[in-house]
C-alpha atoms as a PDB file:
ATOM      1  CA  THR A   1    -111.961  64.336 127.477  1.00  0.00           C
ATOM      2  CA  ARG A   2    -109.620  63.331 130.252  1.00  0.00           C
ATOM      3  CA  THR A   3    -106.842  60.781 130.352  1.00  0.00           C
ATOM      4  CA  GLY A   4    -106.966  57.718 132.550  1.00  0.00           C
ATOM      5  CA  LYS A   5    -107.958  54.083 132.606  1.00  0.00           C
ATOM      6  CA  SER A   6    -110.146  52.424 129.984  1.00  0.00           C
ATOM      7  CA  VAL A   7    -112.642  49.600 130.412  1.00  0.00           C
ATOM      8  CA  GLY A   8    -114.863  47.415 128.261  1.00  0.00           C
ATOM      9  CA  TYR A   9    -118.170  46.156 129.653  1.00  0.00           C
ATOM     10  CA  ASP A  10    -120.234  43.191 128.526  1.00  0.00           C
ATOM     11  CA  PHE A  11    -123.859  43.272 129.641  1.00  0.00           C
ATOM     12  CA  GLY A  12    -125.192  39.961 130.900  1.00  0.00           C
ATOM     13  CA  LEU A  13    -128.090  38.306 132.656  1.00  0.00           C
ATOM     14  CA  LYS A  14    -125.998  36.602 135.353  1.00  0.00           C
ATOM     15  CA  ARG A  15    -123.823  39.657 136.081  1.00  0.00           C
ATOM     16  CA  PHE A  16    -125.056  43.171 135.314  1.00  0.00           C
ATOM     17  CA  LEU A  17    -121.711  44.196 133.801  1.00  0.00           C
ATOM     18  CA  THR A  18    -118.634  42.043 133.239  1.00  0.00           C
ATOM     19  CA  ALA A  19    -115.550  44.279 133.076  1.00  0.00           C
ATOM     20  CA  SER A  20    -112.468  43.721 130.953  1.00  0.00           C
ATOM     21  CA  ASP A  21    -110.300  44.450 134.017  1.00  0.00           C
ATOM     22  CA  GLY A  22    -112.158  42.052 136.349  1.00  0.00           C
ATOM     23  CA  ASP A  23    -114.034  44.723 138.331  1.00  0.00           C
ATOM     24  CA  ASP A  24    -117.495  43.228 137.682  1.00  0.00           C
ATOM     25  CA  ILE A  25    -120.832  44.613 138.839  1.00  0.00           C
ATOM     26  CA  ASP A  26    -123.497  42.164 139.998  1.00  0.00           C
ATOM     27  CA  ALA A  27    -127.153  42.572 139.131  1.00  0.00           C
ATOM     28  CA  PRO A  28    -129.403  43.447 142.068  1.00  0.00           C
ATOM     29  CA  LEU A  29    -132.710  42.251 140.615  1.00  0.00           C
ATOM     30  CA  PHE A  30    -135.028  44.650 142.428  1.00  0.00           C
ATOM     31  CA  PHE A  31    -138.300  43.424 140.922  1.00  0.00           C
ATOM     32  CA  GLN A  32    -137.344  39.829 141.720  1.00  0.00           C
ATOM     33  CA  ARG A  33    -136.555  40.864 145.319  1.00  0.00           C
ATOM     34  CA  ASN A  34    -139.991  42.443 145.672  1.00  0.00           C
ATOM     35  CA  ALA A  35    -141.835  39.675 143.749  1.00  0.00           C
ATOM     36  CA  ASP A  36    -143.416  38.130 146.866  1.00  0.00           C
ATOM     37  CA  ALA A  37    -144.813  41.498 147.942  1.00  0.00           C
ATOM     38  CA  VAL A  38    -146.113  42.135 144.403  1.00  0.00           C
ATOM     39  CA  ARG A  39    -147.844  38.740 144.317  1.00  0.00           C
ATOM     40  CA  LYS A  40    -149.406  39.299 147.731  1.00  0.00           C
ATOM     41  CA  ALA A  41    -150.617  42.807 146.833  1.00  0.00           C
ATOM     42  CA  GLY A  42    -151.974  41.509 143.511  1.00  0.00           C
ATOM     43  CA  ARG A  43    -153.953  38.801 145.288  1.00  0.00           C
ATOM     44  CA  GLU A  44    -155.326  41.356 147.743  1.00  0.00           C
ATOM     45  CA  LEU A  45    -156.367  43.594 144.849  1.00  0.00           C
ATOM     46  CA  SER A  46    -158.112  40.756 143.003  1.00  0.00           C
ATOM     47  CA  ARG A  47    -160.239  39.978 146.074  1.00  0.00           C
ATOM     48  CA  LYS A  48    -161.664  43.489 146.354  1.00  0.00           C
ATOM     49  CA  LYS A  49    -165.017  44.466 144.867  1.00  0.00           C
ATOM     50  CA  LYS A  50    -164.773  46.571 141.701  1.00  0.00           C
ATOM     51  CA  GLY A  51    -165.391  50.261 142.348  1.00  0.00           C
ATOM     52  CA  SER A  52    -164.950  49.984 146.113  1.00  0.00           C
ATOM     53  CA  ARG A  53    -162.753  52.172 148.290  1.00  0.00           C
ATOM     54  CA  HIS A  54    -160.810  49.101 149.479  1.00  0.00           C
ATOM     55  CA  ARG A  55    -160.018  48.175 145.870  1.00  0.00           C
ATOM     56  CA  ARG A  56    -158.631  51.675 145.265  1.00  0.00           C
ATOM     57  CA  GLN A  57    -156.461  51.347 148.389  1.00  0.00           C
ATOM     58  CA  ALA A  58    -155.230  47.892 147.307  1.00  0.00           C
ATOM     59  CA  ARG A  59    -154.412  49.244 143.821  1.00  0.00           C
ATOM     60  CA  LEU A  60    -152.368  52.063 145.374  1.00  0.00           C
ATOM     61  CA  ALA A  61    -150.546  49.571 147.638  1.00  0.00           C
ATOM     62  CA  LEU A  62    -149.566  47.503 144.576  1.00  0.00           C
ATOM     63  CA  ALA A  63    -148.460  50.638 142.713  1.00  0.00           C
ATOM     64  CA  ARG A  64    -146.286  51.649 145.702  1.00  0.00           C
ATOM     65  CA  ILE A  65    -144.427  48.311 145.590  1.00  0.00           C
ATOM     66  CA  HIS A  66    -143.760  48.696 141.838  1.00  0.00           C
ATOM     67  CA  LYS A  67    -142.607  52.284 142.391  1.00  0.00           C
ATOM     68  CA  LYS A  68    -140.265  51.149 145.186  1.00  0.00           C
ATOM     69  CA  ALA A  69    -138.560  48.632 142.859  1.00  0.00           C
ATOM     70  CA  ALA A  70    -138.276  51.291 140.124  1.00  0.00           C
ATOM     71  CA  ASN A  71    -136.768  53.787 142.595  1.00  0.00           C
ATOM     72  CA  GLN A  72    -134.244  51.211 143.862  1.00  0.00           C
ATOM     73  CA  ARG A  73    -133.208  50.397 140.279  1.00  0.00           C
ATOM     74  CA  HIS A  74    -132.910  54.103 139.396  1.00  0.00           C
ATOM     75  CA  ASP A  75    -130.770  54.769 142.483  1.00  0.00           C
ATOM     76  CA  PHE A  76    -128.523  51.780 141.681  1.00  0.00           C
ATOM     77  CA  HIS A  77    -128.096  52.983 138.072  1.00  0.00           C
ATOM     78  CA  PHE A  78    -127.086  56.508 139.128  1.00  0.00           C
ATOM     79  CA  LYS A  79    -124.672  55.377 141.839  1.00  0.00           C
ATOM     80  CA  THR A  80    -123.090  52.770 139.549  1.00  0.00           C
ATOM     81  CA  ALA A  81    -122.786  55.180 136.601  1.00  0.00           C
ATOM     82  CA  ASN A  82    -121.168  57.862 138.772  1.00  0.00           C
ATOM     83  CA  ALA A  83    -118.707  55.369 140.288  1.00  0.00           C
ATOM     84  CA  ILE A  84    -117.737  54.031 136.834  1.00  0.00           C
ATOM     85  CA  CYS A  85    -117.292  57.543 135.389  1.00  0.00           C
ATOM     86  CA  GLU A  86    -115.095  58.595 138.314  1.00  0.00           C
ATOM     87  CA  LYS A  87    -112.860  55.554 137.809  1.00  0.00           C
ATOM     88  CA  TYR A  88    -112.507  55.421 133.997  1.00  0.00           C
ATOM     89  CA  ALA A  89    -111.814  57.960 131.247  1.00  0.00           C
ATOM     90  CA  LEU A  90    -112.983  55.646 128.428  1.00  0.00           C
ATOM     91  CA  ILE A  91    -115.921  53.242 128.727  1.00  0.00           C
ATOM     92  CA  CYS A  92    -116.727  50.867 125.868  1.00  0.00           C
ATOM     93  CA  LEU A  93    -120.101  49.105 125.639  1.00  0.00           C
ATOM     94  CA  GLU A  94    -121.982  46.995 123.141  1.00  0.00           C
ATOM     95  CA  ASP A  95    -124.922  48.686 121.420  1.00  0.00           C
ATOM     96  CA  LEU A  96    -127.534  46.071 122.293  1.00  0.00           C
ATOM     97  CA  ASN A  97    -130.971  45.389 120.848  1.00  0.00           C
ATOM     98  CA  VAL A  98    -132.763  45.487 124.218  1.00  0.00           C
ATOM     99  CA  LYS A  99    -136.244  45.022 122.695  1.00  0.00           C
ATOM    100  CA  ALA A 100    -135.196  41.713 121.121  1.00  0.00           C
ATOM    101  CA  MET A 101    -133.605  40.634 124.406  1.00  0.00           C
ATOM    102  CA  GLN A 102    -136.862  41.420 126.238  1.00  0.00           C
ATOM    103  CA  ARG A 103    -138.771  39.222 123.797  1.00  0.00           C
ATOM    104  CA  ARG A 104    -136.355  36.367 124.459  1.00  0.00           C
ATOM    105  CA  TRP A 105    -135.688  36.675 128.210  1.00  0.00           C
ATOM    106  CA  GLY A 106    -138.680  38.733 129.300  1.00  0.00           C
ATOM    107  CA  ARG A 107    -138.963  40.285 132.728  1.00  0.00           C
ATOM    108  CA  LYS A 108    -135.344  39.720 133.743  1.00  0.00           C
ATOM    109  CA  VAL A 109    -134.042  42.081 131.035  1.00  0.00           C
ATOM    110  CA  SER A 110    -136.639  44.683 132.068  1.00  0.00           C
ATOM    111  CA  ASP A 111    -135.611  44.248 135.703  1.00  0.00           C
ATOM    112  CA  LEU A 112    -131.980  45.020 134.828  1.00  0.00           C
ATOM    113  CA  GLY A 113    -133.014  48.176 132.941  1.00  0.00           C
ATOM    114  CA  PHE A 114    -129.907  48.225 130.733  1.00  0.00           C
ATOM    115  CA  ALA A 115    -131.199  50.813 128.227  1.00  0.00           C
ATOM    116  CA  GLU A 116    -132.038  53.206 131.064  1.00  0.00           C
ATOM    117  CA  PHE A 117    -128.608  52.556 132.625  1.00  0.00           C
ATOM    118  CA  VAL A 118    -126.799  53.433 129.364  1.00  0.00           C
ATOM    119  CA  LYS A 119    -128.650  56.786 129.157  1.00  0.00           C
ATOM    120  CA  ILE A 120    -127.725  57.571 132.770  1.00  0.00           C
ATOM    121  CA  LEU A 121    -124.105  56.490 132.148  1.00  0.00           C
ATOM    122  CA  GLU A 122    -123.846  58.762 129.093  1.00  0.00           C
ATOM    123  CA  TYR A 123    -125.239  61.670 131.116  1.00  0.00           C
ATOM    124  CA  ALA A 124    -122.862  61.026 134.055  1.00  0.00           C
ATOM    125  CA  ALA A 125    -119.928  60.698 131.626  1.00  0.00           C
ATOM    126  CA  SER A 126    -120.747  64.050 129.994  1.00  0.00           C
ATOM    127  CA  GLN A 127    -120.609  65.709 133.442  1.00  0.00           C
ATOM    128  CA  VAL A 128    -117.060  64.523 134.267  1.00  0.00           C
ATOM    129  CA  GLY A 129    -115.472  64.338 130.788  1.00  0.00           C
ATOM    130  CA  THR A 130    -115.497  60.559 130.417  1.00  0.00           C
ATOM    131  CA  THR A 131    -115.976  59.141 126.904  1.00  0.00           C
ATOM    132  CA  VAL A 132    -118.559  56.410 126.293  1.00  0.00           C
ATOM    133  CA  ILE A 133    -118.159  54.449 123.064  1.00  0.00           C
ATOM    134  CA  LYS A 134    -120.746  51.981 121.801  1.00  0.00           C
ATOM    135  CA  ILE A 135    -119.471  49.305 119.458  1.00  0.00           C
ATOM    136  CA  ASP A 136    -121.567  47.716 116.711  1.00  0.00           C
ATOM    137  CA  ARG A 137    -124.137  45.228 118.008  1.00  0.00           C
ATOM    138  CA  PHE A 138    -123.209  42.751 115.250  1.00  0.00           C
ATOM    139  CA  TYR A 139    -119.531  42.571 116.242  1.00  0.00           C
ATOM    140  CA  PRO A 140    -118.916  38.953 117.407  1.00  0.00           C
ATOM    141  CA  SER A 141    -117.278  39.931 120.716  1.00  0.00           C
ATOM    142  CA  SER A 142    -117.828  36.572 122.474  1.00  0.00           C
ATOM    143  CA  GLN A 143    -116.636  34.517 119.488  1.00  0.00           C
ATOM    144  CA  ILE A 144    -113.220  36.100 118.960  1.00  0.00           C
ATOM    145  CA  CYS A 145    -110.209  35.108 121.067  1.00  0.00           C
ATOM    146  CA  SER A 146    -109.002  38.270 122.823  1.00  0.00           C
ATOM    147  CA  LYS A 147    -105.381  37.003 122.727  1.00  0.00           C
ATOM    148  CA  CYS A 148    -104.842  35.833 119.130  1.00  0.00           C
ATOM    149  CA  GLY A 149    -107.967  36.939 117.206  1.00  0.00           C
ATOM    150  CA  TYR A 150    -109.188  33.444 116.237  1.00  0.00           C
ATOM    151  CA  GLN A 151    -112.973  33.365 115.643  1.00  0.00           C
ATOM    152  CA  ASN A 152    -114.616  30.324 117.256  1.00  0.00           C
ATOM    153  CA  PRO A 153    -118.031  29.584 115.653  1.00  0.00           C
ATOM    154  CA  GLU A 154    -118.925  27.121 118.463  1.00  0.00           C
ATOM    155  CA  THR A 155    -119.443  30.046 120.856  1.00  0.00           C
ATOM    156  CA  LYS A 156    -122.543  31.201 118.931  1.00  0.00           C
ATOM    157  CA  ASP A 157    -124.356  28.803 121.264  1.00  0.00           C
ATOM    158  CA  LEU A 158    -125.134  30.876 124.381  1.00  0.00           C
ATOM    159  CA  ARG A 159    -124.844  27.787 126.598  1.00  0.00           C
ATOM    160  CA  VAL A 160    -121.075  27.768 125.992  1.00  0.00           C
ATOM    161  CA  ARG A 161    -119.904  29.838 128.990  1.00  0.00           C
ATOM    162  CA  GLU A 162    -116.199  28.890 128.843  1.00  0.00           C
ATOM    163  CA  TRP A 163    -113.986  27.794 125.950  1.00  0.00           C
ATOM    164  CA  VAL A 164    -110.377  27.122 125.019  1.00  0.00           C
ATOM    165  CA  CYS A 165    -108.993  28.770 121.885  1.00  0.00           C
ATOM    166  CA  PRO A 166    -108.013  26.052 119.364  1.00  0.00           C
ATOM    167  CA  SER A 167    -105.388  28.408 117.901  1.00  0.00           C
ATOM    168  CA  CYS A 168    -103.431  29.651 120.963  1.00  0.00           C
ATOM    169  CA  GLY A 169    -104.789  27.443 123.777  1.00  0.00           C
ATOM    170  CA  GLU A 170    -105.996  30.381 125.921  1.00  0.00           C
ATOM    171  CA  HIS A 171    -108.869  29.546 128.316  1.00  0.00           C
ATOM    172  CA  HIS A 172    -111.734  32.079 128.109  1.00  0.00           C
ATOM    173  CA  ASP A 173    -114.731  32.983 130.235  1.00  0.00           C
ATOM    174  CA  ARG A 174    -117.319  33.994 127.608  1.00  0.00           C
ATOM    175  CA  ASP A 175    -118.308  37.324 129.196  1.00  0.00           C
ATOM    176  CA  ARG A 176    -114.788  38.415 130.234  1.00  0.00           C
ATOM    177  CA  ASN A 177    -113.470  37.612 126.734  1.00  0.00           C
ATOM    178  CA  ALA A 178    -116.327  39.641 125.210  1.00  0.00           C
ATOM    179  CA  ALA A 179    -115.545  42.586 127.522  1.00  0.00           C
ATOM    180  CA  GLU A 180    -111.866  42.494 126.510  1.00  0.00           C
ATOM    181  CA  ASN A 181    -112.827  42.469 122.815  1.00  0.00           C
ATOM    182  CA  ILE A 182    -115.310  45.320 123.332  1.00  0.00           C
ATOM    183  CA  LEU A 183    -112.509  47.389 124.909  1.00  0.00           C
ATOM    184  CA  LYS A 184    -110.109  46.615 122.032  1.00  0.00           C
ATOM    185  CA  VAL A 185    -112.625  47.632 119.368  1.00  0.00           C
ATOM    186  CA  GLY A 186    -113.865  50.678 121.291  1.00  0.00           C
ATOM    187  CA  ALA A 187    -110.355  51.963 122.080  1.00  0.00           C
ATOM    188  CA  SER A 188    -109.285  51.631 118.430  1.00  0.00           C
ATOM    189  CA  THR A 189    -112.139  53.804 117.093  1.00  0.00           C
END
């Protein structure tokens, strides 16, 4: 392992990764970008007669659009993972239950491809000597004040995006606070 900067990342639906040091990465929702083309190609496919040559061509056109979105996502994951690994020696992430998140938020979680990104990040990290640490998924990273350690039960509600610590008065952005806590826990293991 090499020495250098450390970072904690909180995965989110608004931002792809919220960093503990403020260097956030936005989510380029590739499927959402191509949704109009997918809808159009799907309509074209549904109008074709079953078994016809035109239906086969329409099916391939739809498959090409899906493949394009997958390729864009894959490219984004590799470029992002390599950039992060070049910049940091220690990367701390939450070990998330992606399947449960897909059940709750559906296509958006699939579009972000977080599980695939983590595998790519771990591979990229192994190539350059960066350490990736996953913290326990049940650790209440968004509930604990990153300054004083007070646990705020009101932040269990996901609609609470910002809060003020009743103990020390620190103002927190939910995701940034979680990223800072993820870094603290990951760096101490």
